[in-house]
mmCIF file with all atom_site columns, C-alpha atoms in Angstrom:
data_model
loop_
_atom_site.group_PDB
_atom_site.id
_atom_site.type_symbol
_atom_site.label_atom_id
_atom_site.label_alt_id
_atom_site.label_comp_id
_atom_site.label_asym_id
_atom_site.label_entity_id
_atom_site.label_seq_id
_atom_site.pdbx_PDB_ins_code
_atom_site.Cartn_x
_atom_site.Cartn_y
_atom_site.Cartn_z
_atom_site.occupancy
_atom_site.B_iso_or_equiv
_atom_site.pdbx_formal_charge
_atom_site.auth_seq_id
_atom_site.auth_comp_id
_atom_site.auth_asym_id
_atom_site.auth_atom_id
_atom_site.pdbx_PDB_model_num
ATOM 1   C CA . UNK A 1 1   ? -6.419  -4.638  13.385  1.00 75.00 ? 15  UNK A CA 1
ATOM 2   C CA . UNK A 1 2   ? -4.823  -2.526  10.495  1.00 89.00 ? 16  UNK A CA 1
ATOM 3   C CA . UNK A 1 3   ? -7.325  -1.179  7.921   1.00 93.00 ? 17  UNK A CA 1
ATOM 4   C CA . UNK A 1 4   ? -4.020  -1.784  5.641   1.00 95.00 ? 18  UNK A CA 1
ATOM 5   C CA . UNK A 1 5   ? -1.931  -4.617  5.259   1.00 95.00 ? 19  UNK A CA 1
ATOM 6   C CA . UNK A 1 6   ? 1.141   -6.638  3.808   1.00 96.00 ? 20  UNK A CA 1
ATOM 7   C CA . UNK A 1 7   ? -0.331  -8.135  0.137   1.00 95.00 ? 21  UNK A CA 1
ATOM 8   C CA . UNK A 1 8   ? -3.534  -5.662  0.028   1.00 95.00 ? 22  UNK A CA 1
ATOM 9   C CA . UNK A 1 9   ? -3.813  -4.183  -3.379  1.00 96.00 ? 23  UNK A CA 1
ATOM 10  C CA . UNK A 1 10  ? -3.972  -0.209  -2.876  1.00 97.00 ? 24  UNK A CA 1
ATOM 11  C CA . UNK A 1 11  ? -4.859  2.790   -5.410  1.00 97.00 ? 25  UNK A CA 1
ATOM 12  C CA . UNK A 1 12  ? -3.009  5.932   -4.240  1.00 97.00 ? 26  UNK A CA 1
ATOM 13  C CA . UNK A 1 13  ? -5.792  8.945   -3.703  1.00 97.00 ? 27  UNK A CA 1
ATOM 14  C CA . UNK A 1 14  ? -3.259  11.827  -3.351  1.00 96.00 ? 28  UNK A CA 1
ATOM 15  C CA . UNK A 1 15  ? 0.192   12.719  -4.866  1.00 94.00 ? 29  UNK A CA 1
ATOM 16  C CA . UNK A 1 16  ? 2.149   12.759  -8.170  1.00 95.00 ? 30  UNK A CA 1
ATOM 17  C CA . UNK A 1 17  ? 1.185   8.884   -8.080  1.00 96.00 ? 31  UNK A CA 1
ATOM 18  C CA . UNK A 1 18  ? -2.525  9.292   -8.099  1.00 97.00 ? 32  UNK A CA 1
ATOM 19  C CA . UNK A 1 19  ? -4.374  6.714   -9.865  1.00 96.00 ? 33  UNK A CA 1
ATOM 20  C CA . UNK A 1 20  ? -1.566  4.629   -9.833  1.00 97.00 ? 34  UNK A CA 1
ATOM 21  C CA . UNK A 1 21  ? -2.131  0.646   -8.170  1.00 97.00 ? 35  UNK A CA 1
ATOM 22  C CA . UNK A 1 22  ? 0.195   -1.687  -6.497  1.00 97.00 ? 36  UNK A CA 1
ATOM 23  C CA . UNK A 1 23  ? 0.524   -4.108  -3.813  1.00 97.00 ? 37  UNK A CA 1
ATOM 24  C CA . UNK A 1 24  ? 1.409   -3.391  -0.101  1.00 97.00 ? 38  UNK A CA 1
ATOM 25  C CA . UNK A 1 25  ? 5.232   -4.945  -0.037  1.00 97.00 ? 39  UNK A CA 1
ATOM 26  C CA . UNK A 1 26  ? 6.052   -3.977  3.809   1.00 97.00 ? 40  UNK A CA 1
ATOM 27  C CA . UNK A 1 27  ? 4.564   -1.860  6.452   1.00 97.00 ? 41  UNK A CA 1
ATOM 28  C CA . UNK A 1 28  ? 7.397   0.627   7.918   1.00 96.00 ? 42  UNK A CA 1
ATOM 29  C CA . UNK A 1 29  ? 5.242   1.897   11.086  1.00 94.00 ? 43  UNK A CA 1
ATOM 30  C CA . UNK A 1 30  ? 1.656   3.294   11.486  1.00 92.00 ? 44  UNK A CA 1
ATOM 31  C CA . UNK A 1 31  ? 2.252   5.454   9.209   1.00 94.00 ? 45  UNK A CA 1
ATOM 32  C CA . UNK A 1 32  ? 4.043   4.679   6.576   1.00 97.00 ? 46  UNK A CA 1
ATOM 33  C CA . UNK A 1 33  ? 3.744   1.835   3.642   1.00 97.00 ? 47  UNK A CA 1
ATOM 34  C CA . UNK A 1 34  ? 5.882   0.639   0.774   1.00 97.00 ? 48  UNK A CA 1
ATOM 35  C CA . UNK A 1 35  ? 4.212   0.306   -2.133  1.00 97.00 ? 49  UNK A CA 1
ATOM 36  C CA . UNK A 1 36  ? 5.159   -1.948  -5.601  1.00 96.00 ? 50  UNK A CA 1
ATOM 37  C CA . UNK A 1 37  ? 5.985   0.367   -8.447  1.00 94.00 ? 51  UNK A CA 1
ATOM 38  C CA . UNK A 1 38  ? 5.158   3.864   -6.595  1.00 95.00 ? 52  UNK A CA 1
ATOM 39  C CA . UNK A 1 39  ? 6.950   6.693   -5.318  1.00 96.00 ? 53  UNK A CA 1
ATOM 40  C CA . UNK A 1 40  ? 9.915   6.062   -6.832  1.00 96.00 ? 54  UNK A CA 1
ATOM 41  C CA . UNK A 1 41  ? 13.185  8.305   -6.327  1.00 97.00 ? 55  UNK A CA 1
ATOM 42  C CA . UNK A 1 42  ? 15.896  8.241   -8.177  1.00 97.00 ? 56  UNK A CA 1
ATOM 43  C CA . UNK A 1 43  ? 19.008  8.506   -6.075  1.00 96.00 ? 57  UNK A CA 1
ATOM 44  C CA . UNK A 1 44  ? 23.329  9.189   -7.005  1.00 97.00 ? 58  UNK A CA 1
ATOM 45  C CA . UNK A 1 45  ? 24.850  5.671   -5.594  1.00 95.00 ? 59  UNK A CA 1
ATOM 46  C CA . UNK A 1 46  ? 28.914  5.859   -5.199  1.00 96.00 ? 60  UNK A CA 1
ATOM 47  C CA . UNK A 1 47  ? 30.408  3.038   -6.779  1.00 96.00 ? 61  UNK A CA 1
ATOM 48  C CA . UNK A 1 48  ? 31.983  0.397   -4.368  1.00 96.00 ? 62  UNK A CA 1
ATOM 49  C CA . UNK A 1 49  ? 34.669  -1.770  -6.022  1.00 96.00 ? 63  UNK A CA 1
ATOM 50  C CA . UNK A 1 50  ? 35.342  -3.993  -2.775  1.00 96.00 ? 64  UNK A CA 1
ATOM 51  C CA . UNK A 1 51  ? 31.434  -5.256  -2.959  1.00 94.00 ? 65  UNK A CA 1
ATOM 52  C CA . UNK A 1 52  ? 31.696  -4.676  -6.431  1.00 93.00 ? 66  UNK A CA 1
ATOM 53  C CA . UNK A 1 53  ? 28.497  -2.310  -7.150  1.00 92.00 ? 67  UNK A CA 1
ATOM 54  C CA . UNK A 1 54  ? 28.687  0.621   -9.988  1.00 94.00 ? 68  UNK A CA 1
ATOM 55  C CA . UNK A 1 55  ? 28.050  3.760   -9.333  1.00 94.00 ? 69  UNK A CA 1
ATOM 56  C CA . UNK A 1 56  ? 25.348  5.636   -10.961 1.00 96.00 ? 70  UNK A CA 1
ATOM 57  C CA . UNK A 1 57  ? 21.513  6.660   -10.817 1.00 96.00 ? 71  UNK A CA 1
ATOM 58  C CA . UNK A 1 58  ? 19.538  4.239   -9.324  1.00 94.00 ? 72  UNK A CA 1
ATOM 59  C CA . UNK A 1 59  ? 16.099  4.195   -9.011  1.00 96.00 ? 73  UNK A CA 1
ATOM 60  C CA . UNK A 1 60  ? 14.114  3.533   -5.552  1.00 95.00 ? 74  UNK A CA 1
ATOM 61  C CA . UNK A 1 61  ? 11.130  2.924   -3.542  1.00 95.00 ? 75  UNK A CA 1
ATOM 62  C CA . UNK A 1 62  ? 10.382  5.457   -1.376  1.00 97.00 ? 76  UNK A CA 1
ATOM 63  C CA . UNK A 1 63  ? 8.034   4.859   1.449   1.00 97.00 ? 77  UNK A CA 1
ATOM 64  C CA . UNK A 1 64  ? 4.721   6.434   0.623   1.00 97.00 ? 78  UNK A CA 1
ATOM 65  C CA . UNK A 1 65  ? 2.177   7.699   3.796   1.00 97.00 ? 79  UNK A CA 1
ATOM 66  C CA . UNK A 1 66  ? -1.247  5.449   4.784   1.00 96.00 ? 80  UNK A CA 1
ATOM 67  C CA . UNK A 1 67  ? -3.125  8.346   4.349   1.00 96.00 ? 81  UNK A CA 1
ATOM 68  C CA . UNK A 1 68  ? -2.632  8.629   0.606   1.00 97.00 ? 82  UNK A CA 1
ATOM 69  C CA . UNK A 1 69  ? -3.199  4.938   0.020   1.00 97.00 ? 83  UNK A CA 1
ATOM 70  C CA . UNK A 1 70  ? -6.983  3.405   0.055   1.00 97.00 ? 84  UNK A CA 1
ATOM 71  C CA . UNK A 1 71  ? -7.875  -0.307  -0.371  1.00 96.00 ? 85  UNK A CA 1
ATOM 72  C CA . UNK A 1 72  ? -8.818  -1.166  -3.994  1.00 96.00 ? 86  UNK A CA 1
ATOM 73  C CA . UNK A 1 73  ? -12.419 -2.662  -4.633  1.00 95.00 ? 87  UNK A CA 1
ATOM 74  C CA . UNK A 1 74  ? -12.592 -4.506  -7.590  1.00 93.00 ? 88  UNK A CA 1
ATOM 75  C CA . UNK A 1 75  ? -15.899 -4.505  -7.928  1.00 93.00 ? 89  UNK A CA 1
ATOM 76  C CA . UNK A 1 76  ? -16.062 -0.599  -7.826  1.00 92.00 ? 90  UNK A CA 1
ATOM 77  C CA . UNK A 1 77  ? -12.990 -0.697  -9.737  1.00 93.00 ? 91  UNK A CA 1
ATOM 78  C CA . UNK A 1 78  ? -11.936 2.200   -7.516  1.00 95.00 ? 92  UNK A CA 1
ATOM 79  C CA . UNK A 1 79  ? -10.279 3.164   -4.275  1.00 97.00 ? 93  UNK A CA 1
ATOM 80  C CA . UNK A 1 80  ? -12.852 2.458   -0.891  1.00 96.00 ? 94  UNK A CA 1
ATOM 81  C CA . UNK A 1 81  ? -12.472 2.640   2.743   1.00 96.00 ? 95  UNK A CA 1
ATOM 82  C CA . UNK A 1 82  ? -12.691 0.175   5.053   1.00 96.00 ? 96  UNK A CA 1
ATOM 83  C CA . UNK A 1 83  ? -14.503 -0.034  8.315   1.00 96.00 ? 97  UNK A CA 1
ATOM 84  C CA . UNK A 1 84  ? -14.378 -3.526  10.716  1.00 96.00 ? 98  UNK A CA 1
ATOM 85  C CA . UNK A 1 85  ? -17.297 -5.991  11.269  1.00 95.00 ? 99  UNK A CA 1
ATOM 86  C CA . UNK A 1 86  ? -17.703 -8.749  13.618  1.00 95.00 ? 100 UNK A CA 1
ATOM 87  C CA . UNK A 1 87  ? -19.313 -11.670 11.972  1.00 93.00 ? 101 UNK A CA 1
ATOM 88  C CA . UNK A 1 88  ? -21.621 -14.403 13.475  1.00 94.00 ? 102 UNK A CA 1
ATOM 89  C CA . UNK A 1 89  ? -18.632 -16.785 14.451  1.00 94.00 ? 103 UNK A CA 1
ATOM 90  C CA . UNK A 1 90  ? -17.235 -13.940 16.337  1.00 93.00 ? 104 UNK A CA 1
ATOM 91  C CA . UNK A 1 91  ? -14.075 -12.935 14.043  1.00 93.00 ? 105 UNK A CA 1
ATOM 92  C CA . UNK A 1 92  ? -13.742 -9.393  13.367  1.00 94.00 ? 106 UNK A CA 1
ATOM 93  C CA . UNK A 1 93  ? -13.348 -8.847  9.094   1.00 95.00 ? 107 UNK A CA 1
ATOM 94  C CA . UNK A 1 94  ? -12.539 -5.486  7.175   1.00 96.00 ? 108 UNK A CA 1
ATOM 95  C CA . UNK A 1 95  ? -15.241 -4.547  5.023   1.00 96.00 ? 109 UNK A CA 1
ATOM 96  C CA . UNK A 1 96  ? -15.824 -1.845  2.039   1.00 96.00 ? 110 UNK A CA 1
ATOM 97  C CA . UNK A 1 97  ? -18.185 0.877   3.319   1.00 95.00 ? 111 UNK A CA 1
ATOM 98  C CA . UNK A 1 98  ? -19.646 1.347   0.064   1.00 93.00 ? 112 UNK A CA 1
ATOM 99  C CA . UNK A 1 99  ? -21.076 -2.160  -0.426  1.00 91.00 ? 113 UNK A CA 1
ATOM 100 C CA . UNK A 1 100 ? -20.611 -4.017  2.895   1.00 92.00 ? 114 UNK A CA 1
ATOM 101 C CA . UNK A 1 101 ? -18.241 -6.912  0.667   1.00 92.00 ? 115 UNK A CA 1
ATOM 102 C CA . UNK A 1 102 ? -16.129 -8.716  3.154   1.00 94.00 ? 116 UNK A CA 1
ATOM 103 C CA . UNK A 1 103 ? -12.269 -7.429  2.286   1.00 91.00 ? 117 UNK A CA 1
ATOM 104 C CA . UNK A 1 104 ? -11.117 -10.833 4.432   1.00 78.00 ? 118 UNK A CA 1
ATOM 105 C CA . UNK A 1 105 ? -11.617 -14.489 3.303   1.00 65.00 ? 119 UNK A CA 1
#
């Protein structure tokens, strides 16, 4: 089980996006997450008259790593880990260390 997943909404810790919050759109790898509305890149594009696509600057998501992502906790209104707990029924849940509040519904 992933600490991190697709739909999570994460506060980057580290970086020139710090503070910033957005919503897990794909997991690359282990490592690696993209991330709604952060590190974006602006990149030269060659035009391409058979597709028909301008050239120019266009801006783009960049993946960002897992490490400088946490899980946001609304009611700390602030970035938290997460650890794993194994409730009563036997399912395993994420949970915020600092309060113990069930991440998983």
């Amino acid at each position: 089980m992933q600490k991190i997943k697709k739909g999570d909404d994460v506060m980057v810790i580290t970086g020139k996006d710090k503070g910033k919050r957005g919503t897990v759109l794909k997991i690359l790898d282990k490592d690696h997450v993209m991330v709604e509305n952060i590190n974006i890149a602006r990149k030269h594009r060659k035009a391409n008259p058979q597709a028909g696509e301008p050239g120019g600057i266009v801006d783009k998501m960049m993946p960002i790593q897992v490490s400088n992502v946490a899980l946001y906790n609304p009611r700390k209104s602030g970035p938290d880990r997460v650890g794993f707990k194994i409730l009563d029924d036997g399912r395993k849940v994420r949970v915020f260390k600092s309060d113990g509040e069930v991440v998983d519904v």
